mmCIF file of C-alpha atoms in Angstrom:
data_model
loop_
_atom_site.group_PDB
_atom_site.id
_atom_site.type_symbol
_atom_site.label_atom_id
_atom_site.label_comp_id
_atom_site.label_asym_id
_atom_site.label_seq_id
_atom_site.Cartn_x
_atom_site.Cartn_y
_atom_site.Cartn_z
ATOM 1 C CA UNK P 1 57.763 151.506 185.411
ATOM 2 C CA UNK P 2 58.469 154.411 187.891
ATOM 3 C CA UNK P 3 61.322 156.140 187.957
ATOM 4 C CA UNK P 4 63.054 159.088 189.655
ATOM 5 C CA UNK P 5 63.649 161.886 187.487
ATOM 6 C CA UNK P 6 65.730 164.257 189.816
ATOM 7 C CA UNK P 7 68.179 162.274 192.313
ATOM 8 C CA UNK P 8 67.422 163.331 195.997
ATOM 9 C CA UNK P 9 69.678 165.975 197.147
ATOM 10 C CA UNK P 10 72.359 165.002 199.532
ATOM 11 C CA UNK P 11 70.519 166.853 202.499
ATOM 12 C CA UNK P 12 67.556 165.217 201.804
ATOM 13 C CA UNK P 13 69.584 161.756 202.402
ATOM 14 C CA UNK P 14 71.242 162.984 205.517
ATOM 15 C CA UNK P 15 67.812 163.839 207.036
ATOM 16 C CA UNK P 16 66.840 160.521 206.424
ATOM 17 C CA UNK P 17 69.931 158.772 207.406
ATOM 18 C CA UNK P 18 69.304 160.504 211.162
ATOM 19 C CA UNK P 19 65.879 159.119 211.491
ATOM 20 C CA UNK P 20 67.282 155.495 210.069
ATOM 21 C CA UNK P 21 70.879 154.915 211.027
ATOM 22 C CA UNK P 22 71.242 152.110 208.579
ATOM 23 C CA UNK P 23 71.002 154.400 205.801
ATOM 24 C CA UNK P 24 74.326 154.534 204.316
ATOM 25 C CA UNK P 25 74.209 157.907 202.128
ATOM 26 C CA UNK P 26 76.764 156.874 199.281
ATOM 27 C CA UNK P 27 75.435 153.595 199.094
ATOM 28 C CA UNK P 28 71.463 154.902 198.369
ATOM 29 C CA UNK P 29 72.965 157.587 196.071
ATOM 30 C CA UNK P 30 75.381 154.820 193.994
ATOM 31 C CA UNK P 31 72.047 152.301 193.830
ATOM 32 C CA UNK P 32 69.422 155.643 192.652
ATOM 33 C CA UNK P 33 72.437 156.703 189.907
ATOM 34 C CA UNK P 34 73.102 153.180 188.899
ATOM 35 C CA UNK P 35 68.850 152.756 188.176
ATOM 36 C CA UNK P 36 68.322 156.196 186.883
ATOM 37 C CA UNK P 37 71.586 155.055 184.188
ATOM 38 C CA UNK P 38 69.821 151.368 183.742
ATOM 39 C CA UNK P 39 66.265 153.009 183.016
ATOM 40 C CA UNK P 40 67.999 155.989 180.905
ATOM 41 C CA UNK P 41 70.030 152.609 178.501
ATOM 42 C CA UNK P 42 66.616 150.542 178.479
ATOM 43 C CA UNK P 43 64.913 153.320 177.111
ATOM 44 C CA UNK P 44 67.232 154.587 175.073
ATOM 45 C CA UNK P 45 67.316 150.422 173.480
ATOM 46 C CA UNK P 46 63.861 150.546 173.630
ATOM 47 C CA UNK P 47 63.289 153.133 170.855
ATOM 48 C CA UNK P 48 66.976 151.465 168.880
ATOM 49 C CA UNK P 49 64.420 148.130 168.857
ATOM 50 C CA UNK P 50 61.165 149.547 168.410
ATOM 51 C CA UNK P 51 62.872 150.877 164.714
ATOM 52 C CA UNK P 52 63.259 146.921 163.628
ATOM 53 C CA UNK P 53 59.826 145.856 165.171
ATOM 54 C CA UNK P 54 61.760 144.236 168.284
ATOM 55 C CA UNK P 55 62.043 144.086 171.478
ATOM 56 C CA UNK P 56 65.283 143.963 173.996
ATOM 57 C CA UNK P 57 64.001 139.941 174.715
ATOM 58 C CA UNK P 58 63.563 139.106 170.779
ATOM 59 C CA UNK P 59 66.703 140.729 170.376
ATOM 60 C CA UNK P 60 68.403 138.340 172.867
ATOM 61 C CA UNK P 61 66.693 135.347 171.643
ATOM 62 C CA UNK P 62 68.289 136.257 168.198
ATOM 63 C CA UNK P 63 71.945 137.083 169.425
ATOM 64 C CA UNK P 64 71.637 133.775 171.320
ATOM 65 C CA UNK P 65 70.668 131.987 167.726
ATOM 66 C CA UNK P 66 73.151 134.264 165.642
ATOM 67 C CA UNK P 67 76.105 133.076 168.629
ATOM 68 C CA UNK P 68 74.786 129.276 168.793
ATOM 69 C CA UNK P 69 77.644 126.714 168.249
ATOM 70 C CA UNK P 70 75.052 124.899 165.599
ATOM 71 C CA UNK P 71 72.566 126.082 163.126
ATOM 72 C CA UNK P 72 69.684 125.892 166.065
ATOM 73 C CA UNK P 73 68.485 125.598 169.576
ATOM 74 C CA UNK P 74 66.301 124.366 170.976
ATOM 75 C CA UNK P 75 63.517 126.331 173.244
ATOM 76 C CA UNK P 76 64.697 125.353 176.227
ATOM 77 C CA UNK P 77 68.217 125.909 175.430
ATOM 78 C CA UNK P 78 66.837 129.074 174.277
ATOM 79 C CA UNK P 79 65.384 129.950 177.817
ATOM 80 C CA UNK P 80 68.067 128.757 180.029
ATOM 81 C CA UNK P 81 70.796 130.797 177.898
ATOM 82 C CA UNK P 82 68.456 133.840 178.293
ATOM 83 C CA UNK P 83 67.561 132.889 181.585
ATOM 84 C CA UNK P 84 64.030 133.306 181.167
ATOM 85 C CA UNK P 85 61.148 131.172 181.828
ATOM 86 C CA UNK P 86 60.363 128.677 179.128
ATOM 87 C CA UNK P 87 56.949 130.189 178.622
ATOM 88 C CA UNK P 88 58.639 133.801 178.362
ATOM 89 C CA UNK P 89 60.730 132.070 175.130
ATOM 90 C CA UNK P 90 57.678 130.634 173.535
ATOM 91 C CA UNK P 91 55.947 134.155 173.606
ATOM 92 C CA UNK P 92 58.954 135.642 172.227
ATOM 93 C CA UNK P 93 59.531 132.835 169.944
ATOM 94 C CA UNK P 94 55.730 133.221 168.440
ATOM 95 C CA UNK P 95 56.304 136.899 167.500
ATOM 96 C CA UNK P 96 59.601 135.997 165.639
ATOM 97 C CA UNK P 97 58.104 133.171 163.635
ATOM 98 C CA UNK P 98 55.313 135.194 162.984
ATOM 99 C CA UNK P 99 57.249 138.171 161.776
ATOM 100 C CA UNK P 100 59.561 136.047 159.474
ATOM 101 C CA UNK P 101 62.672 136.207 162.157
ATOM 102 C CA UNK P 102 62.902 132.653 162.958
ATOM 103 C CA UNK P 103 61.719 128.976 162.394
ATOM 104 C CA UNK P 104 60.769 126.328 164.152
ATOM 105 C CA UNK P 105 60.822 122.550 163.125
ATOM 106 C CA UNK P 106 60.332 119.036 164.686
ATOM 107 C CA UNK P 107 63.494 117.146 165.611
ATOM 108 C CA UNK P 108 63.910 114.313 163.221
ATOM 109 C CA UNK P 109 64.890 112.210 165.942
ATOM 110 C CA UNK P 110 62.392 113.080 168.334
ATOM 111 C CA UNK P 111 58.970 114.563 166.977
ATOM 112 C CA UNK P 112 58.767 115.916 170.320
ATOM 113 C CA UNK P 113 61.588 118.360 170.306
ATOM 114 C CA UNK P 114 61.543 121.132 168.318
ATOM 115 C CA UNK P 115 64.590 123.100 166.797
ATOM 116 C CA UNK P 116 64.711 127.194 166.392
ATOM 117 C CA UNK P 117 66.825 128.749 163.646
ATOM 118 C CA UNK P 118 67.016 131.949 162.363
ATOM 119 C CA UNK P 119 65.349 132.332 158.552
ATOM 120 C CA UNK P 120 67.821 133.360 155.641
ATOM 121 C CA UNK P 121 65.636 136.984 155.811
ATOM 122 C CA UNK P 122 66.644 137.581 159.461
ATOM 123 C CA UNK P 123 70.490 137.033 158.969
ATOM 124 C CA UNK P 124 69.276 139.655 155.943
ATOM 125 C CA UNK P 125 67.715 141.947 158.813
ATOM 126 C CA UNK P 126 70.698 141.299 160.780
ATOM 127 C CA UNK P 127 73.380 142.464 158.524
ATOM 128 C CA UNK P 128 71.673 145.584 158.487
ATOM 129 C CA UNK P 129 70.613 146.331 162.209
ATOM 130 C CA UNK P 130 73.516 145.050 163.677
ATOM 131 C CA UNK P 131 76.077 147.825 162.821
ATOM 132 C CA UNK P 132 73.355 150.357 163.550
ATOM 133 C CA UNK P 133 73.555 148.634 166.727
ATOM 134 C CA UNK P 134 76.973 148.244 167.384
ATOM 135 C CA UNK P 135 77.571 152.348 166.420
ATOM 136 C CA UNK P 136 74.657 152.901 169.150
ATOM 137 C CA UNK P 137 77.045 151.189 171.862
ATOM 138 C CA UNK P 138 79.667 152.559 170.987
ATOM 139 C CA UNK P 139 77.843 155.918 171.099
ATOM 140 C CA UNK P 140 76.436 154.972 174.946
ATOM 141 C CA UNK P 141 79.788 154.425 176.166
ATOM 142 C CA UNK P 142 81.694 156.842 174.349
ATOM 143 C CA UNK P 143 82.428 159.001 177.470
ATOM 144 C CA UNK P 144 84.078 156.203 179.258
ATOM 145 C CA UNK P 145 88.503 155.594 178.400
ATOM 146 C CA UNK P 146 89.241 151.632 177.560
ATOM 147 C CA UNK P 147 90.311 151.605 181.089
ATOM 148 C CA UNK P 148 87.131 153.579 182.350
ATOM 149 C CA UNK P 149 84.900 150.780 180.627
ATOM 150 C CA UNK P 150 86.954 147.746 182.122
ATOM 151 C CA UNK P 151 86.626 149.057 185.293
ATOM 152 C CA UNK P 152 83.162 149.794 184.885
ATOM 153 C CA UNK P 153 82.817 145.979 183.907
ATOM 154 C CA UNK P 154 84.303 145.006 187.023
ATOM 155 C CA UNK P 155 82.564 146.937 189.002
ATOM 156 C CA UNK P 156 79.163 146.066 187.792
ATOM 157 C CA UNK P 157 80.637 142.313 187.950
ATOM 158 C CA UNK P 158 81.032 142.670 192.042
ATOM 159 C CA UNK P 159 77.720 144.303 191.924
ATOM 160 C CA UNK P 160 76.118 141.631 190.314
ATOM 161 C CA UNK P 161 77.991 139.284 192.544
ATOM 162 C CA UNK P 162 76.872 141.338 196.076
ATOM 163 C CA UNK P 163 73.313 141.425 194.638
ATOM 164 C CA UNK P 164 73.343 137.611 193.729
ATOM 165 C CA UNK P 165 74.410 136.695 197.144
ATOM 166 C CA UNK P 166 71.017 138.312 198.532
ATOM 167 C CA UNK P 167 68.250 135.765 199.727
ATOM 168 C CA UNK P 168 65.819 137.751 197.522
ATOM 169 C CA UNK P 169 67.909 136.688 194.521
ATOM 170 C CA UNK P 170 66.882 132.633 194.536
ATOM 171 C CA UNK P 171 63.538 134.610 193.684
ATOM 172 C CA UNK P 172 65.155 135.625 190.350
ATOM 173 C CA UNK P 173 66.155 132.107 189.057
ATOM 174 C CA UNK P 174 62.153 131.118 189.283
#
C-alpha cells in the first residue's frame, strides 16, 4: 500500500486549491492526517499480530468468537459480524483451524451447517495475548484525556457517517 510519508506543506495545498477551487485546504489536510494516523495504527497492529502468528482479520474473527452470545457461530454469522465476504471468512477460518485456533463441526441438526468455536488452546493463547494487547491500546492512545478519546470517538463516528452516505460506499457492502 502507498502511503505519504511527509504531509504536503500548506503552500503546496494553496497552489493547488487556485488551480481547483473545490479544493478545500483543511479538509485535504484532516483526510491525509487521518490516513497517515490509520496506516501508522495498522502497521503498528501489524507487527503486535505478526508476534502470535495472526493477522488483524484472524484477530477479528476470534474477538467475534471470544464475544459470541453462544459457544459458536456460524461462518456466515462470522462474515456478516465482520462484514466481510463469506469467502474472506473461510480463508481466514482455514488458517485458524489449521493453526489450532479454532474448530469447525457439522450442525447436528443440519449436516449442512457448520459451527466455529474457538479450541480450549486458543482461549489458552488468548489469556496471554490479550493483555499484551490491551497494554498496546492503551499505549496508542495514551496521549489523548478521557474526554480527548470520547470526542475522538465521535468524531470518527460522523466521519464514518459522512463517508457512508457517499454513493461509492454501497461499493463497500459487496
Amino acid at each position: 500500500m502507498l502511503t505519504i510519508k511527509d504531509l504536503p506543506k500548506y503552500e503546496a495545498l494553496l497552489s493547488l486549491a487556485q488551480r481547483y477551487p473545490e479544493l478545500d485546504i483543511t479538509s485535504v489536510e484532516t483526510c491525509l492526517t487521518f490516513l497517515r494516523t490509520a496506516t501508522d495504527v495498522y502497521g503498528i497492529l501489524d507487527v503486535h499480530f505478526d508476534q502470535y502468528g495472526l493477522s488483524m482479520g484472524k484477530f477479528t474473527l476470534l474477538m467475534l468468537l471470544v464475544h459470541a452470545e453462544k459457544e459458536w457461530l456460524t461462518p456466515s454469522e462470522c462474515a456478516e459480524r465482520a462484514g466481510v465476504t463469506r469467502g474472506t471468512v473461510t480463508g481466514l477460518l482455514d488458517g485458524l483451524e489449521r493453526e489450532g485456533w479454532i474448530r469447525r463441526y457439522p450442525c447436528p441438526e443440519d449436516r449442512r451447517r457448520l459451527y466455529v468455536s474457538l479450541t480450549a488452546e486458543a482461549c489458552q493463547r488468548l489469556d496471554k495475548i490479550l493483555p499484551r494487547h490491551f497494554e498496546l491500546i492503551a499505549q496508542l492512545l495514551a496521549e489523548l484525556t478521557p474526554a480527548e478519546k470520547k470526542l475522538l470517538q465521535s468524531l470518527l463516528q460522523k466521519l464514518r457517517r459522512g463517508a457512508l452516505a457517499l454513493p461509492q460506499a454501497a461499493e463497500l457492502e459487496t
